[in-house]
Amino acid sequence: MSSLSTSTDSNKKRVLVPIAEGSEEIETSSITDVLTRFGAHVVVASVMPDLVCKMSRGLKICADVSIENAAKEEWDLIALPGGLPGANHLRDSLSLVELLKRQKEKKKLYGAVCASPAVVLHTHGLLSGAGATCYPAPPFRSVMEKPSDSKVVVQDNVVTSQGPGTSLLFALSLGEQLYGKEHADKVAAELLVQR
């Protein structure tokens, strides 16, 4: 994780991971760690007034930048962790929603795990129709159109996943979309993850 832009990062894929009070820490760390292993320039942005966010299980994570600063940049990928009330805070961040709408409009990659596919992406019309996945609980599945039982779903430029236990597979899938299957298989092997 690092600040927004440096001259040595000009050829790296740029990944934004927005967080909030109550975001899920396993998902957040899986996304940031795995995509860094791929070689991406990963930036964590807080949608809260403070950069330090207390996650859903009490771990405190210090974001690199505010979402307002991140919104001034272009991203190859925006990946949302879940967790509650974190997903609610992400949903309510106007700067983040505008960024996500821009990603969709430009057909650039974005994804969400756990509660965030239902709470954030569905709420703002950012899913690619039926078949996305989310945390397998009725309050989330009931709002989605024909939700999938798959651990990870890739639909065009949108990737969704179920929760903390699937977050490594989610991050590997995001990495595969950015860097290709061969690179993803290599990173998965180094992590001892079977896909």
Coordinates of N, CA and C in Angstrom, one line a residue:
M1 N 0.8 -1.2 0.0 CA 0.0 0.0 0.0 C 0.9 1.2 0.0
S2 N 0.5 2.2 -0.7 CA 1.3 3.4 -0.8 C 0.4 4.6 -1.2
S3 N 1.1 5.8 -1.4 CA 0.4 7.0 -1.8 C 0.0 6.9 -3.2
L4 N -0.6 8.0 -3.7 CA -1.3 7.9 -5.0 C -0.3 7.7 -6.2
S5 N 0.6 8.5 -6.5 CA 1.4 8.4 -7.7 C 2.9 8.6 -7.5
T6 N 3.7 7.8 -8.1 CA 5.1 8.1 -8.1 C 5.6 7.7 -9.5
S7 N 6.8 8.3 -9.8 CA 7.3 8.1 -11.2 C 7.7 6.6 -11.4
T8 N 8.0 5.9 -10.4 CA 8.4 4.5 -10.6 C 7.2 3.6 -10.8
D9 N 6.0 4.1 -10.6 CA 4.8 3.3 -10.8 C 4.1 3.4 -12.1
S10 N 4.7 4.1 -13.1 CA 4.0 4.5 -14.3 C 3.6 3.3 -15.1
N11 N 4.3 2.1 -15.0 CA 3.9 1.0 -15.8 C 3.1 -0.1 -15.0
K12 N 2.8 0.2 -13.7 CA 2.1 -0.7 -12.9 C 0.6 -0.5 -13.0
K13 N -0.2 -1.6 -12.8 CA -1.6 -1.5 -12.8 C -2.0 -0.7 -11.5
R14 N -2.9 0.1 -11.5 CA -3.3 0.9 -10.4 C -4.6 0.4 -9.8
V15 N -4.6 0.0 -8.5 CA -5.7 -0.6 -7.8 C -6.1 0.3 -6.6
L16 N -7.4 0.6 -6.5 CA -7.9 1.3 -5.4 C -8.8 0.4 -4.5
V17 N -8.5 0.4 -3.2 CA -9.2 -0.4 -2.3 C -9.9 0.6 -1.2
P18 N -11.1 0.9 -1.4 CA -11.8 1.8 -0.5 C -12.2 1.1 0.8
I19 N -12.0 1.8 2.0 CA -12.4 1.2 3.2 C -13.2 2.2 4.0
A20 N -13.8 1.7 5.1 CA -14.6 2.5 6.0 C -14.6 1.9 7.4
E21 N -15.1 2.6 8.4 CA -15.4 2.0 9.7 C -16.2 0.8 9.5
G22 N -15.8 -0.3 10.0 CA -16.6 -1.6 9.9 C -16.4 -2.4 8.6
S23 N -15.4 -2.0 7.8 CA -15.0 -2.9 6.7 C -14.4 -4.2 7.2
E24 N -14.5 -5.2 6.4 CA -14.0 -6.5 6.8 C -12.5 -6.6 6.6
E25 N -11.7 -6.9 7.7 CA -10.3 -6.8 7.6 C -9.6 -8.0 6.8
I26 N -10.2 -9.2 6.9 CA -9.6 -10.3 6.1 C -9.7 -10.0 4.6
E27 N -10.9 -9.5 4.2 CA -11.1 -9.2 2.8 C -10.2 -8.0 2.4
T28 N -10.1 -7.0 3.2 CA -9.2 -5.9 2.9 C -7.8 -6.3 2.7
S29 N -7.3 -7.0 3.7 CA -5.9 -7.4 3.6 C -5.6 -8.4 2.5
S30 N -6.6 -9.3 2.2 CA -6.4 -10.3 1.1 C -6.3 -9.5 -0.2
I31 N -7.2 -8.6 -0.4 CA -7.2 -7.8 -1.7 C -5.9 -7.1 -1.9
T32 N -5.5 -6.3 -0.8 CA -4.3 -5.5 -0.9 C -3.0 -6.4 -1.0
D33 N -2.9 -7.4 -0.3 CA -1.7 -8.3 -0.3 C -1.6 -9.0 -1.6
V34 N -2.6 -9.7 -2.0 CA -2.5 -10.5 -3.2 C -2.3 -9.6 -4.5
L35 N -2.9 -8.5 -4.6 CA -2.7 -7.7 -5.8 C -1.3 -7.0 -5.8
T36 N -0.8 -6.7 -4.6 CA 0.6 -6.3 -4.5 C 1.5 -7.3 -5.0
R37 N 1.3 -8.6 -4.6 CA 2.1 -9.7 -5.1 C 2.1 -9.9 -6.6
F38 N 1.0 -9.5 -7.2 CA 0.9 -9.5 -8.7 C 1.8 -8.4 -9.3
G39 N 2.1 -7.4 -8.5 CA 2.9 -6.2 -9.0 C 2.1 -5.0 -9.1
A40 N 0.9 -4.9 -8.7 CA 0.0 -3.8 -8.8 C 0.5 -2.7 -7.8
H41 N 0.2 -1.4 -8.1 CA 0.3 -0.3 -7.2 C -1.0 -0.2 -6.5
V42 N -1.1 -0.6 -5.2 CA -2.3 -0.7 -4.5 C -2.4 0.5 -3.5
V43 N -3.5 1.2 -3.6 CA -3.8 2.4 -2.8 C -5.1 2.1 -2.0
V44 N -5.0 2.3 -0.7 CA -6.2 2.2 0.2 C -6.7 3.6 0.5
A45 N -8.0 3.8 0.3 CA -8.6 5.1 0.5 C -9.8 5.0 1.5
S46 N -9.8 5.9 2.4 CA -10.8 6.0 3.4 C -12.0 6.8 2.9
V47 N -13.2 6.3 3.1 CA -14.4 7.1 2.8 C -14.9 7.9 4.1
M48 N -14.2 7.7 5.2 CA -14.5 8.3 6.4 C -13.7 9.7 6.5
P49 N -14.1 10.5 7.5 CA -13.4 11.8 7.7 C -11.9 11.5 8.1
D50 N -11.6 10.4 8.8 CA -10.3 10.1 9.2 C -9.7 9.0 8.3
L51 N -8.3 9.0 8.2 CA -7.7 7.9 7.4 C -7.6 6.6 8.2
V52 N -7.7 6.6 9.5 CA -7.6 5.4 10.3 C -9.0 4.9 10.5
C53 N -9.3 3.7 10.1 CA -10.6 3.0 10.2 C -10.5 1.8 11.1
K54 N -11.5 1.7 12.0 CA -11.6 0.6 12.8 C -12.5 -0.4 12.1
M55 N -11.9 -1.6 11.8 CA -12.5 -2.6 10.9 C -13.6 -3.3 11.7
S56 N -14.3 -4.3 11.1 CA -15.4 -5.0 11.6 C -15.1 -5.8 12.9
R57 N -13.8 -6.2 13.0 CA -13.5 -7.0 14.2 C -12.5 -6.3 15.1
G58 N -12.3 -5.0 14.9 CA -11.5 -4.1 15.8 C -10.1 -3.8 15.3
L59 N -9.6 -4.4 14.3 CA -8.3 -4.1 13.7 C -8.4 -2.7 13.2
K60 N -7.4 -1.9 13.4 CA -7.3 -0.5 12.8 C -6.4 -0.5 11.7
I61 N -6.9 0.0 10.5 CA -6.1 0.1 9.3 C -6.0 1.6 8.9
C62 N -4.8 2.1 8.6 CA -4.6 3.4 8.2 C -4.6 3.5 6.7
A63 N -5.5 4.2 6.1 CA -5.6 4.3 4.6 C -4.5 5.2 4.2
D64 N -4.1 5.1 2.9 CA -3.1 5.9 2.3 C -3.6 7.4 2.0
V65 N -4.9 7.4 1.6 CA -5.4 8.7 1.1 C -6.9 8.7 1.4
S66 N -7.5 9.9 1.3 CA -9.0 10.0 1.4 C -9.6 9.7 0.0
I67 N -10.9 9.3 0.1 CA -11.5 8.9 -1.2 C -11.6 10.1 -2.1
E68 N -11.7 11.3 -1.5 CA -11.8 12.5 -2.3 C -10.5 12.7 -3.2
N69 N -9.4 12.5 -2.6 CA -8.1 12.5 -3.3 C -8.0 11.4 -4.4
A70 N -8.5 10.2 -4.0 CA -8.4 9.1 -4.9 C -9.4 9.3 -6.1
A71 N -10.4 10.0 -5.9 CA -11.4 10.3 -6.9 C -10.9 11.2 -8.1
K72 N -9.8 11.8 -7.8 CA -9.1 12.7 -8.9 C -8.3 11.8 -9.8
E73 N -8.1 10.6 -9.5 CA -7.2 9.7 -10.3 C -8.0 8.7 -11.1
E74 N -7.3 8.0 -12.1 CA -7.8 6.9 -12.8 C -7.3 5.6 -12.3
W75 N -8.1 4.6 -12.3 CA -7.8 3.3 -11.7 C -8.0 2.2 -12.7
D76 N -7.1 1.2 -12.7 CA -7.3 0.0 -13.5 C -8.4 -0.9 -12.8
L77 N -8.4 -0.9 -11.5 CA -9.3 -1.7 -10.7 C -9.7 -1.0 -9.5
I78 N -11.0 -1.1 -9.1 CA -11.5 -0.7 -7.8 C -12.1 -1.9 -7.2
A79 N -11.6 -2.3 -6.0 CA -12.0 -3.5 -5.3 C -12.6 -3.2 -3.9
L80 N -13.8 -3.6 -3.7 CA -14.5 -3.2 -2.4 C -14.5 -4.4 -1.5
P81 N -14.0 -4.3 -0.2 CA -14.2 -5.3 0.8 C -15.7 -5.2 1.3
G82 N -16.1 -6.2 2.0 CA -17.5 -6.1 2.6 C -17.4 -5.7 4.1
G83 N -18.2 -6.4 4.8 CA -18.3 -6.1 6.3 C -19.4 -5.0 6.5
L84 N -19.9 -5.1 7.7 CA -20.9 -4.1 8.1 C -20.5 -3.5 9.4
P85 N -20.7 -2.2 9.6 CA -21.4 -1.3 8.7 C -20.5 -0.7 7.5
G86 N -19.3 -1.3 7.3 CA -18.4 -0.8 6.3 C -19.1 -0.6 4.9
A87 N -19.8 -1.7 4.5 CA -20.5 -1.6 3.2 C -21.5 -0.5 3.1
N88 N -22.1 -0.2 4.2 CA -23.1 0.9 4.2 C -22.4 2.2 4.0
H89 N -21.2 2.4 4.6 CA -20.5 3.6 4.5 C -19.9 3.7 3.0
L90 N -19.5 2.6 2.4 CA -19.1 2.7 1.0 C -20.2 3.1 0.1
R91 N -21.4 2.5 0.4 CA -22.6 2.8 -0.4 C -22.9 4.2 -0.4
D92 N -22.7 4.9 0.8 CA -23.1 6.2 1.0 C -22.1 7.3 0.6
S93 N -20.9 6.8 0.2 CA -19.9 7.8 -0.2 C -20.1 8.2 -1.7
L94 N -20.5 9.5 -1.8 CA -20.7 10.0 -3.1 C -19.5 10.0 -4.0
S95 N -18.3 10.3 -3.5 CA -17.1 10.2 -4.3 C -16.8 8.8 -4.8
L96 N -17.0 7.8 -3.9 CA -16.8 6.4 -4.4 C -17.8 6.0 -5.4
V97 N -19.1 6.3 -5.2 CA -20.1 6.0 -6.2 C -19.8 6.6 -7.5
E98 N -19.4 7.8 -7.5 CA -19.1 8.5 -8.8 C -17.9 7.7 -9.5
L99 N -16.9 7.4 -8.7 CA -15.7 6.6 -9.2 C -16.2 5.3 -9.8
L100 N -17.0 4.6 -9.1 CA -17.5 3.3 -9.6 C -18.4 3.4 -10.9
K101 N -19.2 4.5 -10.9 CA -20.0 4.7 -12.2 C -19.0 5.0 -13.3
R102 N -18.0 5.8 -13.1 CA -17.0 6.1 -14.1 C -16.3 4.8 -14.6
Q103 N -16.0 3.9 -13.6 CA -15.4 2.6 -14.0 C -16.3 1.8 -15.0
K104 N -17.6 1.8 -14.6 CA -18.5 1.0 -15.4 C -18.7 1.7 -16.8
E105 N -18.8 3.0 -16.8 CA -18.9 3.7 -18.1 C -17.7 3.4 -19.0
K106 N -16.6 3.4 -18.4 CA -15.3 3.2 -19.2 C -15.0 1.7 -19.4
K107 N -15.9 0.8 -18.9 CA -15.7 -0.6 -19.0 C -14.4 -1.1 -18.4
K108 N -14.1 -0.4 -17.3 CA -12.9 -0.8 -16.5 C -13.3 -1.7 -15.4
L109 N -12.3 -2.4 -14.9 CA -12.6 -3.5 -13.9 C -12.9 -2.9 -12.5
Y110 N -13.9 -3.6 -11.9 CA -14.3 -3.3 -10.5 C -14.9 -4.6 -9.9
G111 N -14.8 -4.6 -8.6 CA -15.3 -5.8 -7.9 C -15.7 -5.6 -6.5
A112 N -16.4 -6.5 -5.9 CA -16.9 -6.4 -4.5 C -17.1 -7.8 -3.9
V113 N -16.9 -7.9 -2.6 CA -17.0 -9.2 -1.9 C -17.9 -9.0 -0.7
C114 N -18.5 -10.1 -0.3 CA -19.3 -10.2 1.0 C -20.6 -9.4 0.8
A115 N -20.8 -8.4 1.7 CA -22.0 -7.6 1.7 C -22.0 -6.6 0.5
S116 N -20.8 -6.2 0.1 CA -20.7 -5.1 -0.9 C -21.4 -5.3 -2.2
P117 N -21.4 -6.5 -2.8 CA -22.1 -6.7 -4.1 C -23.6 -6.2 -4.0
A118 N -24.2 -6.7 -2.9 CA -25.6 -6.3 -2.6 C -25.8 -4.9 -2.2
V119 N -25.0 -4.5 -1.2 CA -25.2 -3.2 -0.5 C -24.8 -2.1 -1.4
V120 N -23.6 -2.2 -2.0 CA -23.1 -1.1 -2.8 C -23.4 -1.2 -4.3
L121 N -22.9 -2.3 -4.9 CA -23.1 -2.5 -6.4 C -24.6 -2.6 -6.8
H122 N -25.3 -3.4 -6.2 CA -26.7 -3.5 -6.5 C -27.5 -2.2 -6.3
T123 N -27.3 -1.6 -5.2 CA -28.0 -0.4 -4.8 C -27.8 0.7 -5.9
H124 N -26.6 0.8 -6.5 CA -26.3 1.8 -7.5 C -26.3 1.3 -8.9
G125 N -26.9 0.2 -9.2 CA -27.1 -0.3 -10.5 C -25.8 -0.7 -11.2
L126 N -24.8 -1.2 -10.4 CA -23.5 -1.4 -10.9 C -23.2 -2.9 -11.2
L127 N -24.2 -3.8 -11.1 CA -24.0 -5.2 -11.4 C -24.4 -5.4 -12.8
S128 N -23.9 -6.5 -13.4 CA -24.1 -6.8 -14.8 C -25.3 -7.8 -14.9
G129 N -26.4 -7.4 -14.4 CA -27.6 -8.3 -14.5 C -27.6 -9.4 -13.5
A130 N -28.3 -10.5 -13.8 CA -28.4 -11.7 -12.9 C -27.1 -12.4 -12.8
G131 N -27.0 -13.2 -11.7 CA -25.9 -14.1 -11.6 C -24.7 -13.7 -10.8
A132 N -24.7 -12.5 -10.2 CA -23.5 -12.1 -9.3 C -23.7 -12.9 -8.0
T133 N -22.6 -12.9 -7.2 CA -22.7 -13.5 -5.9 C -22.4 -12.5 -4.8
C134 N -22.7 -12.9 -3.6 CA -22.5 -12.1 -2.4 C -22.5 -13.0 -1.2
Y135 N -22.4 -12.4 0.0 CA -22.5 -13.2 1.2 C -23.8 -13.9 1.3
P136 N -23.7 -15.3 1.5 CA -24.9 -16.1 1.4 C -25.9 -16.0 2.5
A137 N -26.4 -14.8 2.8 CA -27.4 -14.6 3.8 C -28.6 -13.9 3.1
P138 N -29.9 -14.2 3.6 CA -31.1 -13.7 3.0 C -31.1 -12.2 2.8
P139 N -30.7 -11.4 3.8 CA -30.8 -9.9 3.6 C -30.0 -9.4 2.3
F140 N -29.0 -10.1 2.0 CA -28.2 -9.7 0.8 C -28.7 -10.4 -0.5
R141 N -28.8 -11.7 -0.4 CA -29.3 -12.4 -1.6 C -30.6 -12.0 -2.1
S142 N -31.5 -11.6 -1.2 CA -32.9 -11.3 -1.6 C -33.0 -10.1 -2.4
V143 N -32.0 -9.2 -2.4 CA -32.1 -8.0 -3.2 C -31.4 -8.2 -4.6
M144 N -30.7 -9.3 -4.8 CA -30.0 -9.5 -6.0 C -30.8 -10.3 -7.0
E145 N -30.6 -10.1 -8.3 CA -31.3 -10.8 -9.3 C -30.6 -12.2 -9.5
K146 N -31.3 -13.3 -9.2 CA -30.8 -14.6 -9.4 C -29.3 -14.8 -8.9
P147 N -29.1 -14.6 -7.6 CA -27.7 -14.7 -7.2 C -27.1 -16.1 -7.4
S148 N -25.8 -16.1 -7.7 CA -25.1 -17.3 -7.9 C -24.6 -17.9 -6.5
D149 N -24.4 -19.2 -6.5 CA -23.9 -19.8 -5.3 C -22.4 -20.0 -5.4
S150 N -21.8 -19.5 -6.5 CA -20.4 -19.7 -6.8 C -19.6 -18.8 -5.8
K151 N -18.3 -19.3 -5.5 CA -17.5 -18.5 -4.6 C -17.0 -17.2 -5.2
V152 N -16.8 -17.2 -6.5 CA -16.4 -16.0 -7.3 C -17.1 -16.0 -8.6
V153 N -17.6 -14.9 -9.0 CA -18.3 -14.7 -10.3 C -17.6 -13.6 -11.1
V154 N -17.3 -13.9 -12.4 CA -16.7 -12.8 -13.2 C -17.8 -12.6 -14.3
Q155 N -18.3 -11.4 -14.4 CA -19.2 -11.0 -15.5 C -18.7 -9.7 -16.1
D156 N -18.2 -9.9 -17.3 CA -17.6 -8.7 -18.1 C -16.5 -8.1 -17.2
N157 N -16.7 -6.8 -16.8 CA -15.7 -6.1 -16.1 C -16.0 -6.1 -14.6
V158 N -17.0 -6.9 -14.1 CA -17.4 -6.9 -12.7 C -17.1 -8.3 -12.1
V159 N -16.4 -8.3 -10.9 CA -16.1 -9.5 -10.2 C -16.7 -9.5 -8.8
T160 N -17.5 -10.5 -8.4 CA -18.1 -10.6 -7.1 C -17.7 -11.8 -6.4
S161 N -17.7 -11.8 -5.1 CA -17.4 -13.0 -4.3 C -18.2 -13.0 -3.0
Q162 N -18.1 -14.1 -2.2 CA -18.9 -14.3 -1.1 C -18.5 -13.8 0.3
G163 N -17.3 -13.8 0.6 CA -16.9 -13.4 2.0 C -15.5 -13.6 2.4
P164 N -15.2 -13.6 3.7 CA -13.8 -13.7 4.1 C -13.1 -15.0 3.6
G165 N -13.8 -16.1 3.7 CA -13.2 -17.4 3.3 C -13.0 -17.5 1.8
T166 N -13.6 -16.6 1.0 CA -13.4 -16.7 -0.5 C -12.5 -15.5 -0.9
S167 N -12.0 -14.7 0.0 CA -11.4 -13.4 -0.4 C -10.0 -13.6 -1.1
L168 N -9.3 -14.7 -0.8 CA -8.1 -15.0 -1.6 C -8.4 -15.4 -3.0
L169 N -9.5 -16.2 -3.2 CA -9.9 -16.6 -4.5 C -10.4 -15.3 -5.3
F170 N -11.1 -14.4 -4.6 CA -11.6 -13.2 -5.2 C -10.4 -12.3 -5.7
A171 N -9.4 -12.2 -4.8 CA -8.2 -11.3 -5.2 C -7.4 -12.0 -6.3
L172 N -7.3 -13.3 -6.3 CA -6.6 -14.0 -7.4 C -7.4 -13.8 -8.7
S173 N -8.7 -13.9 -8.7 CA -9.5 -13.6 -9.9 C -9.3 -12.2 -10.4
L174 N -9.3 -11.2 -9.5 CA -9.0 -9.9 -9.9 C -7.7 -9.7 -10.5
G175 N -6.7 -10.4 -9.9 CA -5.3 -10.4 -10.5 C -5.3 -11.0 -11.9
E176 N -6.1 -12.1 -12.0 CA -6.1 -12.8 -13.3 C -6.7 -11.9 -14.4
Q177 N -7.7 -11.1 -14.0 CA -8.4 -10.2 -15.0 C -7.4 -9.1 -15.4
L178 N -6.5 -8.7 -14.5 CA -5.5 -7.6 -14.8 C -4.3 -8.1 -15.5
Y179 N -3.8 -9.3 -15.1 CA -2.5 -9.8 -15.5 C -2.5 -11.1 -16.3
G180 N -3.6 -11.8 -16.4 CA -3.7 -13.1 -17.1 C -3.6 -14.3 -16.2
K181 N -4.0 -15.4 -16.8 CA -4.1 -16.7 -16.0 C -2.8 -17.2 -15.6
E182 N -1.8 -17.1 -16.5 CA -0.5 -17.7 -16.1 C 0.1 -17.0 -14.9
H183 N 0.0 -15.7 -14.8 CA 0.5 -14.9 -13.7 C -0.3 -15.3 -12.4
A184 N -1.6 -15.4 -12.6 CA -2.5 -15.7 -11.5 C -2.2 -17.1 -10.9
D185 N -1.9 -18.1 -11.8 CA -1.6 -19.4 -11.4 C -0.3 -19.4 -10.6
K186 N 0.7 -18.6 -11.0 CA 2.0 -18.5 -10.3 C 1.8 -17.9 -8.9
V187 N 1.0 -16.8 -8.8 CA 0.8 -16.2 -7.5 C 0.0 -17.2 -6.6
A188 N -1.0 -17.9 -7.2 CA -1.8 -18.8 -6.4 C -0.9 -19.9 -5.8
A189 N 0.0 -20.4 -6.7 CA 1.0 -21.5 -6.2 C 1.9 -21.0 -5.1
E190 N 2.4 -19.8 -5.2 CA 3.2 -19.2 -4.2 C 2.4 -19.0 -2.8
L191 N 1.1 -18.8 -2.9 CA 0.3 -18.6 -1.8 C -0.3 -20.0 -1.2
L192 N 0.1 -21.1 -2.0 CA -0.4 -22.4 -1.6 C -2.0 -22.5 -1.7
V193 N -2.5 -21.8 -2.7 CA -4.0 -21.8 -2.9 C -4.3 -22.6 -4.1
Q194 N -5.2 -23.5 -4.0 CA -5.7 -24.3 -5.2 C -6.9 -23.6 -5.7
R195 N -6.9 -23.3 -7.0 CA -8.1 -22.6 -7.7 C -8.8 -23.6 -8.5

